[in-house]
């Protein structure tokens, strides 16, 4: 698509909206969901042996503040299902945990142990995008049915496992983070942009996709500073002072988890938030209580383009209202997107098992479950999610928003009046688009999006 286009018209064509009707972009997808979770009596003989789920996420280190809620979300779903007798009313779920902090090689060894020694039936979890490209091929080799909750790098299905069979992923693809943050910003006069990103695949991906979308939307903007702290950094002072010295209009950052908590608190000491606008991909992605009331308001505080516990609000989406209430009752804290992802993944597995049993009777084999997961549309707490059958990737409405303190919570939340949504199809390469570098979505945006009139 050549030529130029007015910025407002282009954003309207993408479907970028504030406070738009929730889930409108998925209205044509056939859906099932937790509101219909009560299943009919199973057909045939069902074994009573436990159904073992191996769950791997960060339980230690600075990443645990983002990753551990994932485990809590899956445990909550398992407990709810077990209270009804288990899968198909007979197989209780048993969740075995493994710490993702062991590193890539350690995680690969642990996945092998879980499958070969513990005899898990299903593998779930993973926070870091540095881990799924290594674990995906191993899961395929071991033939272990897998739903990755996160570890959302495009590289997993673009290159590491281009023809997946046993593995799926439920969280929006990583390129959506940078694209959402760039398309959602409301500062058309920005000319000078600085970057602080973790120096590994997630940070590089966020930088690339933010930059290509910005090139289309703000063609006169320029990058004036880049900082690449190592994952797990505790001292951000040199990166903060470098950024301030460049005098940008805006800082874009994909620093996450405990690293982001450390960075924003140190940035406060240098007055960074008074000197520039700030946009992020994952500021409010951590467990909500991990962000203090001292966090500035008006920051574009991303949630991995996926889910925040206050949206949809009130009675407008019963699945979310019930999930948040049950999660808080169980864990005495509010869920993050990881918790919602693992919870929804568990119920999608349950749904596929029930549908397969209805079709063929007895306990379904993995091939039958896989066939039902492919192309599944599901209504969960975070809205509609769709598993594309060609690449086993989950897609849902992308969202972000601005931080705001309210009297209702002891931490900042997304401003309910400034939540921004984008249909995922508007910022993701479509089926059939050729694999590209650095990602298929990058080349799709580069080649098909018009440039906004400067």
Tab-separated table of C-alpha atoms in Angstrom:
chain	number	residue	atom	x	y	z
A	1	UNK	CA	0.000	0.000	0.000
A	2	UNK	CA	1.928	3.016	-1.241
A	3	UNK	CA	1.514	6.715	-0.606
A	4	UNK	CA	0.540	8.777	2.405
A	5	UNK	CA	-2.544	8.994	4.588
A	6	UNK	CA	-3.884	11.307	7.282
A	7	UNK	CA	-2.893	10.091	10.776
A	8	UNK	CA	-6.396	10.198	12.224
A	9	UNK	CA	-7.855	8.357	9.235
A	10	UNK	CA	-5.173	5.690	9.460
A	11	UNK	CA	-5.672	5.084	13.179
A	12	UNK	CA	-9.392	4.838	12.539
A	13	UNK	CA	-8.741	2.232	9.850
A	14	UNK	CA	-6.704	0.178	12.340
A	15	UNK	CA	-9.602	0.194	14.773
A	16	UNK	CA	-7.683	2.009	17.537
A	17	UNK	CA	-10.247	3.104	20.080
A	18	UNK	CA	-10.688	4.330	23.632
A	19	UNK	CA	-13.574	2.807	25.524
A	20	UNK	CA	-14.878	0.980	22.453
A	21	UNK	CA	-17.321	-1.903	22.643
A	22	UNK	CA	-15.464	-4.816	24.176
A	23	UNK	CA	-14.592	-7.722	21.900
A	24	UNK	CA	-16.260	-6.310	18.795
A	25	UNK	CA	-13.418	-7.516	16.585
A	26	UNK	CA	-14.123	-11.196	17.270
A	27	UNK	CA	-17.885	-11.177	16.792
A	28	UNK	CA	-17.820	-13.591	13.853
A	29	UNK	CA	-15.787	-16.333	15.593
A	30	UNK	CA	-17.845	-19.276	16.976
A	31	UNK	CA	-17.184	-19.249	20.699
A	32	UNK	CA	-17.405	-21.366	23.790
A	33	UNK	CA	-16.596	-20.200	27.263
A	34	UNK	CA	-16.745	-20.620	30.994
A	35	UNK	CA	-20.361	-19.577	31.170
A	36	UNK	CA	-21.063	-22.929	29.493
A	37	UNK	CA	-18.488	-24.845	31.553
A	38	UNK	CA	-20.974	-27.331	33.080
A	39	UNK	CA	-20.455	-30.380	30.844
A	40	UNK	CA	-22.864	-33.259	30.163
A	41	UNK	CA	-22.109	-36.691	31.555
A	42	UNK	CA	-19.071	-38.192	29.801
A	43	UNK	CA	-19.400	-41.017	27.290
A	44	UNK	CA	-17.578	-44.304	27.767
A	45	UNK	CA	-15.009	-45.392	30.323
A	46	UNK	CA	-12.926	-42.617	31.898
A	47	UNK	CA	-9.803	-43.490	33.938
A	48	UNK	CA	-9.598	-42.129	37.476
A	49	UNK	CA	-5.818	-41.642	37.493
A	50	UNK	CA	-4.655	-38.039	38.051
A	51	UNK	CA	-4.144	-35.826	35.029
A	52	UNK	CA	-0.653	-34.387	35.511
A	53	UNK	CA	0.177	-30.849	34.413
A	54	UNK	CA	3.790	-29.712	34.481
A	55	UNK	CA	3.817	-25.962	35.126
A	56	UNK	CA	7.012	-23.937	34.655
A	57	UNK	CA	7.356	-20.249	35.453
A	58	UNK	CA	9.537	-17.950	37.552
A	59	UNK	CA	9.179	-18.656	41.256
A	60	UNK	CA	12.418	-16.907	42.275
A	61	UNK	CA	14.256	-13.755	41.192
A	62	UNK	CA	12.903	-10.428	39.917
A	63	UNK	CA	10.812	-12.107	37.204
A	64	UNK	CA	8.695	-13.939	39.804
A	65	UNK	CA	6.583	-10.834	40.413
A	66	UNK	CA	5.302	-11.264	36.859
A	67	UNK	CA	5.510	-15.039	36.447
A	68	UNK	CA	4.313	-16.588	39.711
A	69	UNK	CA	0.699	-15.388	39.241
A	70	UNK	CA	0.646	-17.675	36.198
A	71	UNK	CA	0.978	-20.693	38.485
A	72	UNK	CA	-1.697	-19.322	40.793
A	73	UNK	CA	-4.101	-18.921	37.865
A	74	UNK	CA	-3.609	-22.518	36.794
A	75	UNK	CA	-3.959	-23.842	40.340
A	76	UNK	CA	-7.209	-21.901	40.746
A	77	UNK	CA	-8.614	-23.428	37.552
A	78	UNK	CA	-7.486	-26.910	38.622
A	79	UNK	CA	-9.115	-26.524	42.026
A	80	UNK	CA	-12.389	-25.373	40.459
A	81	UNK	CA	-12.385	-28.284	38.019
A	82	UNK	CA	-11.416	-30.788	40.737
A	83	UNK	CA	-14.270	-29.538	42.908
A	84	UNK	CA	-16.589	-30.830	40.160
A	85	UNK	CA	-14.910	-34.236	40.133
A	86	UNK	CA	-12.074	-33.415	37.751
A	87	UNK	CA	-11.758	-33.591	33.971
A	88	UNK	CA	-14.783	-35.420	32.569
A	89	UNK	CA	-15.923	-35.671	36.173
A	90	UNK	CA	-13.359	-38.345	37.069
A	91	UNK	CA	-9.729	-37.272	36.508
A	92	UNK	CA	-8.435	-34.877	39.160
A	93	UNK	CA	-5.785	-32.429	37.987
A	94	UNK	CA	-2.396	-32.514	39.694
A	95	UNK	CA	-0.089	-29.536	39.063
A	96	UNK	CA	3.675	-30.102	39.298
A	97	UNK	CA	5.779	-26.932	39.463
A	98	UNK	CA	9.221	-26.119	38.059
A	99	UNK	CA	11.229	-22.893	38.399
A	100	UNK	CA	11.959	-21.161	35.106
A	101	UNK	CA	14.824	-19.319	36.808
A	102	UNK	CA	16.987	-22.433	36.178
A	103	UNK	CA	17.934	-20.968	32.778
A	104	UNK	CA	17.407	-22.277	29.254
A	105	UNK	CA	19.528	-25.437	29.572
A	106	UNK	CA	18.114	-26.209	33.014
A	107	UNK	CA	14.559	-25.704	31.761
A	108	UNK	CA	15.087	-28.082	28.847
A	109	UNK	CA	16.394	-30.740	31.245
A	110	UNK	CA	13.442	-30.161	33.568
A	111	UNK	CA	10.911	-30.527	30.753
A	112	UNK	CA	12.492	-33.841	29.830
A	113	UNK	CA	12.345	-34.970	33.454
A	114	UNK	CA	8.721	-33.946	33.834
A	115	UNK	CA	7.703	-35.924	30.754
A	116	UNK	CA	9.945	-38.977	31.052
A	117	UNK	CA	10.020	-39.444	34.836
A	118	UNK	CA	6.931	-37.694	36.189
A	119	UNK	CA	4.872	-38.774	33.157
A	120	UNK	CA	3.066	-35.464	32.784
A	121	UNK	CA	0.086	-35.389	30.427
A	122	UNK	CA	0.309	-31.681	29.649
A	123	UNK	CA	2.931	-28.929	29.874
A	124	UNK	CA	2.061	-25.287	30.548
A	125	UNK	CA	3.596	-21.996	31.620
A	126	UNK	CA	6.764	-20.113	30.574
A	127	UNK	CA	7.241	-16.386	30.986
A	128	UNK	CA	10.429	-15.515	29.107
A	129	UNK	CA	10.616	-15.292	25.340
A	130	UNK	CA	14.182	-16.533	25.701
A	131	UNK	CA	12.846	-19.974	26.697
A	132	UNK	CA	10.040	-20.950	24.318
A	133	UNK	CA	12.268	-21.266	21.206
A	134	UNK	CA	14.344	-23.848	23.114
A	135	UNK	CA	11.452	-25.639	24.818
A	136	UNK	CA	9.141	-25.742	21.798
A	137	UNK	CA	11.243	-28.149	19.716
A	138	UNK	CA	11.794	-30.355	22.794
A	139	UNK	CA	8.052	-30.502	23.509
A	140	UNK	CA	7.482	-31.535	19.899
A	141	UNK	CA	10.211	-34.187	20.172
A	142	UNK	CA	8.740	-35.562	23.412
A	143	UNK	CA	5.218	-35.383	21.963
A	144	UNK	CA	3.943	-33.605	25.050
A	145	UNK	CA	0.773	-31.568	24.588
A	146	UNK	CA	1.731	-27.982	25.483
A	147	UNK	CA	0.120	-24.570	25.828
A	148	UNK	CA	2.651	-21.813	26.437
A	149	UNK	CA	0.992	-19.035	28.399
A	150	UNK	CA	3.648	-16.486	27.492
A	151	UNK	CA	7.201	-16.652	26.139
A	152	UNK	CA	5.601	-14.798	23.288
A	153	UNK	CA	8.447	-14.277	20.828
A	154	UNK	CA	7.441	-14.352	17.162
A	155	UNK	CA	10.564	-16.467	16.632
A	156	UNK	CA	8.870	-19.535	18.171
A	157	UNK	CA	6.446	-20.111	15.301
A	158	UNK	CA	8.252	-18.062	12.649
A	159	UNK	CA	11.447	-20.108	12.863
A	160	UNK	CA	11.955	-22.472	15.828
A	161	UNK	CA	8.788	-24.538	15.232
A	162	UNK	CA	7.271	-23.344	11.936
A	163	UNK	CA	4.943	-26.355	11.689
A	164	UNK	CA	3.735	-26.997	15.263
A	165	UNK	CA	1.712	-30.037	16.189
A	166	UNK	CA	1.866	-30.532	19.956
A	167	UNK	CA	2.552	-26.953	21.058
A	168	UNK	CA	0.188	-23.980	21.239
A	169	UNK	CA	0.457	-20.491	22.729
A	170	UNK	CA	-2.352	-18.407	24.191
A	171	UNK	CA	-0.779	-14.964	24.788
A	172	UNK	CA	-0.699	-12.384	22.001
A	173	UNK	CA	2.373	-12.627	19.833
A	174	UNK	CA	5.294	-10.455	20.937
A	175	UNK	CA	5.274	-8.093	17.968
A	176	UNK	CA	1.873	-6.875	19.178
A	177	UNK	CA	3.545	-5.257	22.199
A	178	UNK	CA	5.676	-2.781	20.289
A	179	UNK	CA	2.994	-2.194	17.659
A	180	UNK	CA	0.307	-1.555	20.297
A	181	UNK	CA	2.451	0.913	22.231
A	182	UNK	CA	3.281	2.832	19.059
A	183	UNK	CA	-0.204	2.834	17.557
A	184	UNK	CA	-1.869	3.717	20.873
A	185	UNK	CA	0.160	6.771	21.809
A	186	UNK	CA	-1.668	10.060	21.696
A	187	UNK	CA	1.317	12.350	21.191
A	188	UNK	CA	1.527	13.231	17.484
A	189	UNK	CA	4.013	16.067	18.155
A	190	UNK	CA	6.745	13.761	19.441
A	191	UNK	CA	9.989	14.256	17.508
A	192	UNK	CA	12.734	12.796	19.729
A	193	UNK	CA	12.415	9.252	21.103
A	194	UNK	CA	14.656	7.451	23.597
A	195	UNK	CA	14.665	3.724	24.339
A	196	UNK	CA	15.465	1.556	27.370
A	197	UNK	CA	15.015	-2.168	26.724
A	198	UNK	CA	16.247	-5.440	28.220
A	199	UNK	CA	19.117	-6.741	26.123
A	200	UNK	CA	17.629	-9.977	24.820
A	201	UNK	CA	15.006	-11.114	22.335
A	202	UNK	CA	11.979	-9.438	23.966
A	203	UNK	CA	13.620	-6.021	24.189
A	204	UNK	CA	14.965	-6.229	20.642
A	205	UNK	CA	11.556	-7.272	19.330
A	206	UNK	CA	9.769	-4.444	21.156
A	207	UNK	CA	12.278	-1.929	19.774
A	208	UNK	CA	11.927	-3.221	16.200
A	209	UNK	CA	8.117	-3.186	16.093
A	210	UNK	CA	7.713	0.102	17.934
A	211	UNK	CA	10.188	1.624	15.487
A	212	UNK	CA	8.553	0.339	12.295
A	213	UNK	CA	5.084	1.493	13.399
A	214	UNK	CA	6.482	4.869	14.490
A	215	UNK	CA	8.198	5.193	11.112
A	216	UNK	CA	4.750	4.920	9.520
A	217	UNK	CA	2.835	7.085	12.015
A	218	UNK	CA	5.477	9.700	12.900
A	219	UNK	CA	7.813	9.833	9.899
A	220	UNK	CA	9.689	12.893	11.198
A	221	UNK	CA	10.476	11.379	14.609
A	222	UNK	CA	14.000	10.176	15.321
A	223	UNK	CA	15.647	7.920	17.889
A	224	UNK	CA	18.041	9.974	20.001
A	225	UNK	CA	19.148	7.418	22.605
A	226	UNK	CA	19.245	3.666	23.182
A	227	UNK	CA	20.045	1.828	26.417
A	228	UNK	CA	20.186	-1.956	26.737
A	229	UNK	CA	20.388	-3.127	30.360
A	230	UNK	CA	20.871	-6.825	30.975
A	231	UNK	CA	17.852	-8.795	32.165
A	232	UNK	CA	17.892	-8.773	35.975
A	233	UNK	CA	19.567	-5.361	36.236
A	234	UNK	CA	19.093	-3.651	39.602
A	235	UNK	CA	20.955	-0.376	38.975
A	236	UNK	CA	19.486	1.673	36.124
A	237	UNK	CA	21.162	4.964	37.007
A	238	UNK	CA	23.531	5.053	34.001
A	239	UNK	CA	20.694	4.224	31.596
A	240	UNK	CA	18.452	6.872	33.151
A	241	UNK	CA	21.071	9.629	33.066
A	242	UNK	CA	21.965	8.758	29.458
A	243	UNK	CA	18.303	9.038	28.514
A	244	UNK	CA	17.806	12.379	30.248
A	245	UNK	CA	20.956	13.786	28.645
A	246	UNK	CA	19.552	13.046	25.170
A	247	UNK	CA	16.575	15.359	25.899
A	248	UNK	CA	13.886	13.211	24.274
A	249	UNK	CA	10.207	14.072	24.043
A	250	UNK	CA	9.330	10.477	24.850
A	251	UNK	CA	10.899	7.391	26.415
A	252	UNK	CA	9.754	3.973	25.220
A	253	UNK	CA	10.640	0.993	27.415
A	254	UNK	CA	9.955	-2.748	27.455
A	255	UNK	CA	11.685	-3.346	30.809
A	256	UNK	CA	9.432	-5.683	32.846
A	257	UNK	CA	8.839	-7.450	36.143
A	258	UNK	CA	11.017	-6.559	39.114
A	259	UNK	CA	13.394	-4.813	36.712
A	260	UNK	CA	10.686	-2.276	35.836
A	261	UNK	CA	9.866	-1.714	39.506
A	262	UNK	CA	13.528	-0.926	40.170
A	263	UNK	CA	13.787	1.301	37.092
A	264	UNK	CA	10.729	3.459	37.750
A	265	UNK	CA	11.660	4.015	41.395
A	266	UNK	CA	15.169	5.123	40.394
A	267	UNK	CA	13.769	7.258	37.559
A	268	UNK	CA	11.665	9.113	40.133
A	269	UNK	CA	14.829	10.176	41.929
A	270	UNK	CA	16.161	11.754	38.733
A	271	UNK	CA	12.862	13.441	37.851
A	272	UNK	CA	12.675	11.565	34.561
A	273	UNK	CA	8.883	11.488	34.414
A	274	UNK	CA	8.719	15.295	34.627
A	275	UNK	CA	11.166	15.670	31.753
A	276	UNK	CA	9.485	13.471	29.109
A	277	UNK	CA	6.471	11.368	28.250
A	278	UNK	CA	6.828	7.645	28.936
A	279	UNK	CA	5.340	4.661	27.075
A	280	UNK	CA	5.854	1.026	28.079
A	281	UNK	CA	4.866	-2.466	27.025
A	282	UNK	CA	4.734	-4.106	30.457
A	283	UNK	CA	4.696	-1.598	33.328
A	284	UNK	CA	1.417	-2.941	34.736
A	285	UNK	CA	2.024	-6.498	33.621
A	286	UNK	CA	3.405	-7.510	37.008
A	287	UNK	CA	1.232	-8.634	39.894
A	288	UNK	CA	-0.815	-5.432	40.397
A	289	UNK	CA	0.235	-4.946	44.029
A	290	UNK	CA	3.931	-4.804	42.994
A	291	UNK	CA	3.532	-1.252	41.631
A	292	UNK	CA	3.484	1.421	44.314
A	293	UNK	CA	1.322	4.502	44.684
A	294	UNK	CA	4.478	6.472	43.903
A	295	UNK	CA	4.251	5.399	40.262
A	296	UNK	CA	3.470	8.469	38.126
A	297	UNK	CA	0.077	8.908	36.549
A	298	UNK	CA	-0.355	9.335	32.816
A	299	UNK	CA	2.282	6.797	31.793
A	300	UNK	CA	1.293	4.487	28.925
A	301	UNK	CA	1.547	1.423	31.130
A	302	UNK	CA	1.304	-1.637	28.919
A	303	UNK	CA	0.038	-5.056	29.980
A	304	UNK	CA	1.618	-7.168	27.227
A	305	UNK	CA	-1.287	-6.180	24.934
A	306	UNK	CA	-3.402	-8.751	26.738
A	307	UNK	CA	-5.399	-8.283	29.948
A	308	UNK	CA	-5.848	-6.136	33.040
A	309	UNK	CA	-8.048	-7.208	35.906
A	310	UNK	CA	-10.258	-4.086	35.922
A	311	UNK	CA	-11.242	-4.487	32.255
A	312	UNK	CA	-13.964	-5.267	31.343
A	313	UNK	CA	-15.386	-3.680	34.467
A	314	UNK	CA	-18.381	-4.323	36.682
A	315	UNK	CA	-21.085	-6.609	35.375
A	316	UNK	CA	-20.261	-6.066	31.693
A	317	UNK	CA	-18.259	-9.301	31.458
A	318	UNK	CA	-19.292	-11.888	34.091
A	319	UNK	CA	-16.371	-14.204	33.330
A	320	UNK	CA	-13.925	-11.499	34.391
A	321	UNK	CA	-15.907	-10.406	37.431
A	322	UNK	CA	-16.095	-13.975	38.710
A	323	UNK	CA	-12.466	-14.768	37.934
A	324	UNK	CA	-11.148	-11.691	39.734
A	325	UNK	CA	-13.345	-12.370	42.770
A	326	UNK	CA	-12.351	-16.042	42.953
A	327	UNK	CA	-8.666	-15.304	42.404
A	328	UNK	CA	-8.673	-12.663	45.119
A	329	UNK	CA	-10.509	-14.973	47.523
A	330	UNK	CA	-7.966	-17.744	46.905
A	331	UNK	CA	-4.736	-15.730	46.853
A	332	UNK	CA	-5.569	-12.417	48.582
A	333	UNK	CA	-4.246	-10.459	45.620
A	334	UNK	CA	-5.456	-9.398	42.180
A	335	UNK	CA	-4.513	-11.320	38.996
A	336	UNK	CA	-2.262	-10.169	36.198
A	337	UNK	CA	-2.341	-11.231	32.533
A	338	UNK	CA	-0.241	-14.313	33.304
A	339	UNK	CA	-2.791	-15.521	35.842
A	340	UNK	CA	-5.653	-15.002	33.405
A	341	UNK	CA	-3.711	-16.720	30.626
A	342	UNK	CA	-2.990	-19.895	32.608
A	343	UNK	CA	-6.545	-19.978	33.946
A	344	UNK	CA	-8.009	-19.669	30.455
A	345	UNK	CA	-5.545	-22.200	28.991
A	346	UNK	CA	-6.671	-24.766	31.567
A	347	UNK	CA	-10.330	-24.250	30.713
A	348	UNK	CA	-9.601	-24.410	26.982
A	349	UNK	CA	-7.916	-27.775	27.584
A	350	UNK	CA	-10.962	-28.895	29.573
A	351	UNK	CA	-13.289	-27.790	26.784
A	352	UNK	CA	-11.280	-29.611	24.097
A	353	UNK	CA	-11.295	-32.814	26.198
A	354	UNK	CA	-15.056	-32.607	26.702
A	355	UNK	CA	-15.775	-31.990	23.021
A	356	UNK	CA	-13.499	-34.845	21.984
A	357	UNK	CA	-15.216	-37.187	24.463
A	358	UNK	CA	-18.596	-36.206	23.081
A	359	UNK	CA	-17.413	-37.052	19.570
A	360	UNK	CA	-15.675	-40.359	20.205
A	361	UNK	CA	-16.329	-41.465	23.795
A	362	UNK	CA	-13.800	-42.552	26.416
A	363	UNK	CA	-10.693	-40.595	27.303
A	364	UNK	CA	-9.547	-38.761	24.151
A	365	UNK	CA	-5.995	-39.181	22.920
A	366	UNK	CA	-3.785	-36.159	22.302
A	367	UNK	CA	-4.549	-36.151	18.574
A	368	UNK	CA	-8.232	-35.642	19.271
A	369	UNK	CA	-7.521	-32.861	21.799
A	370	UNK	CA	-5.165	-31.143	19.358
A	371	UNK	CA	-7.794	-31.266	16.615
A	372	UNK	CA	-10.273	-29.491	18.910
A	373	UNK	CA	-7.775	-26.850	20.065
A	374	UNK	CA	-6.941	-25.930	16.472
A	375	UNK	CA	-9.306	-23.182	15.418
A	376	UNK	CA	-10.928	-22.944	18.851
A	377	UNK	CA	-12.604	-19.681	19.799
A	378	UNK	CA	-12.988	-19.212	23.528
A	379	UNK	CA	-14.618	-16.654	25.795
A	380	UNK	CA	-12.555	-16.179	28.964
A	381	UNK	CA	-12.009	-13.450	31.567
A	382	UNK	CA	-9.839	-11.467	29.165
A	383	UNK	CA	-12.320	-11.649	26.310
A	384	UNK	CA	-12.342	-13.693	23.136
A	385	UNK	CA	-9.239	-15.674	22.211
A	386	UNK	CA	-8.848	-17.546	18.945
A	387	UNK	CA	-6.273	-20.260	18.194
A	388	UNK	CA	-5.253	-20.018	14.575
A	389	UNK	CA	-5.022	-23.566	13.167
A	390	UNK	CA	-2.122	-22.820	10.819
A	391	UNK	CA	0.348	-21.709	13.488
A	392	UNK	CA	-1.288	-22.663	16.852
A	393	UNK	CA	-0.943	-19.048	18.019
A	394	UNK	CA	-3.619	-17.426	20.157
A	395	UNK	CA	-4.974	-14.018	19.153
A	396	UNK	CA	-7.068	-11.614	21.192
A	397	UNK	CA	-7.922	-7.940	21.204
A	398	UNK	CA	-4.799	-5.916	22.050
A	399	UNK	CA	-5.117	-3.430	24.891
A	400	UNK	CA	-3.122	-0.861	26.828
A	401	UNK	CA	-3.841	2.303	28.807
A	402	UNK	CA	-2.604	5.010	31.140
A	403	UNK	CA	-1.706	4.722	34.812
A	404	UNK	CA	-3.972	6.381	37.357
A	405	UNK	CA	-4.322	6.314	41.142
A	406	UNK	CA	-7.835	5.768	42.471
A	407	UNK	CA	-9.216	5.390	46.008
A	408	UNK	CA	-10.384	1.860	45.193
A	409	UNK	CA	-6.936	0.226	45.170
A	410	UNK	CA	-3.639	0.717	47.046
A	411	UNK	CA	-1.764	0.794	43.733
A	412	UNK	CA	-2.231	2.519	40.354
A	413	UNK	CA	-4.485	0.886	37.786
A	414	UNK	CA	-5.307	1.490	34.143
A	415	UNK	CA	-7.399	4.637	33.902
A	416	UNK	CA	-10.878	3.229	33.118
A	417	UNK	CA	-11.606	6.231	30.881
A	418	UNK	CA	-8.408	5.839	28.820
A	419	UNK	CA	-8.125	2.129	28.063
A	420	UNK	CA	-7.108	1.694	24.431
A	421	UNK	CA	-8.005	-1.346	22.336
A	422	UNK	CA	-6.806	-2.453	18.909
A	423	UNK	CA	-8.123	-5.428	16.917
A	424	UNK	CA	-5.234	-7.881	16.803
A	425	UNK	CA	-5.773	-8.495	13.093
A	426	UNK	CA	-4.835	-4.840	12.472
A	427	UNK	CA	-1.305	-5.257	13.862
A	428	UNK	CA	-0.485	-8.887	12.971
A	429	UNK	CA	0.627	-10.484	9.720
A	430	UNK	CA	-2.277	-12.442	8.225
A	431	UNK	CA	-2.291	-16.164	7.407
A	432	UNK	CA	-0.246	-16.895	4.323
A	433	UNK	CA	2.111	-13.943	4.721
A	434	UNK	CA	5.673	-15.207	4.084
A	435	UNK	CA	8.107	-15.617	6.955
A	436	UNK	CA	10.259	-12.517	7.293
A	437	UNK	CA	13.116	-10.885	9.185
A	438	UNK	CA	13.120	-9.852	11.907
A	439	UNK	CA	9.510	-11.127	11.939
A	440	UNK	CA	6.650	-11.676	9.536
A	441	UNK	CA	4.647	-8.888	11.183
A	442	UNK	CA	7.549	-6.471	10.746
A	443	UNK	CA	7.775	-7.075	7.002
A	444	UNK	CA	3.978	-6.963	6.674
A	445	UNK	CA	3.829	-3.525	8.353
A	446	UNK	CA	6.832	-2.302	6.386
A	447	UNK	CA	5.411	-3.375	3.033
A	448	UNK	CA	1.669	-2.764	3.415
A	449	UNK	CA	1.094	0.141	5.804
A	450	UNK	CA	0.938	3.632	4.302
A	451	UNK	CA	2.999	6.468	5.733
A	452	UNK	CA	1.085	9.159	7.607
A	453	UNK	CA	1.349	12.668	6.240
A	454	UNK	CA	4.023	14.491	8.212
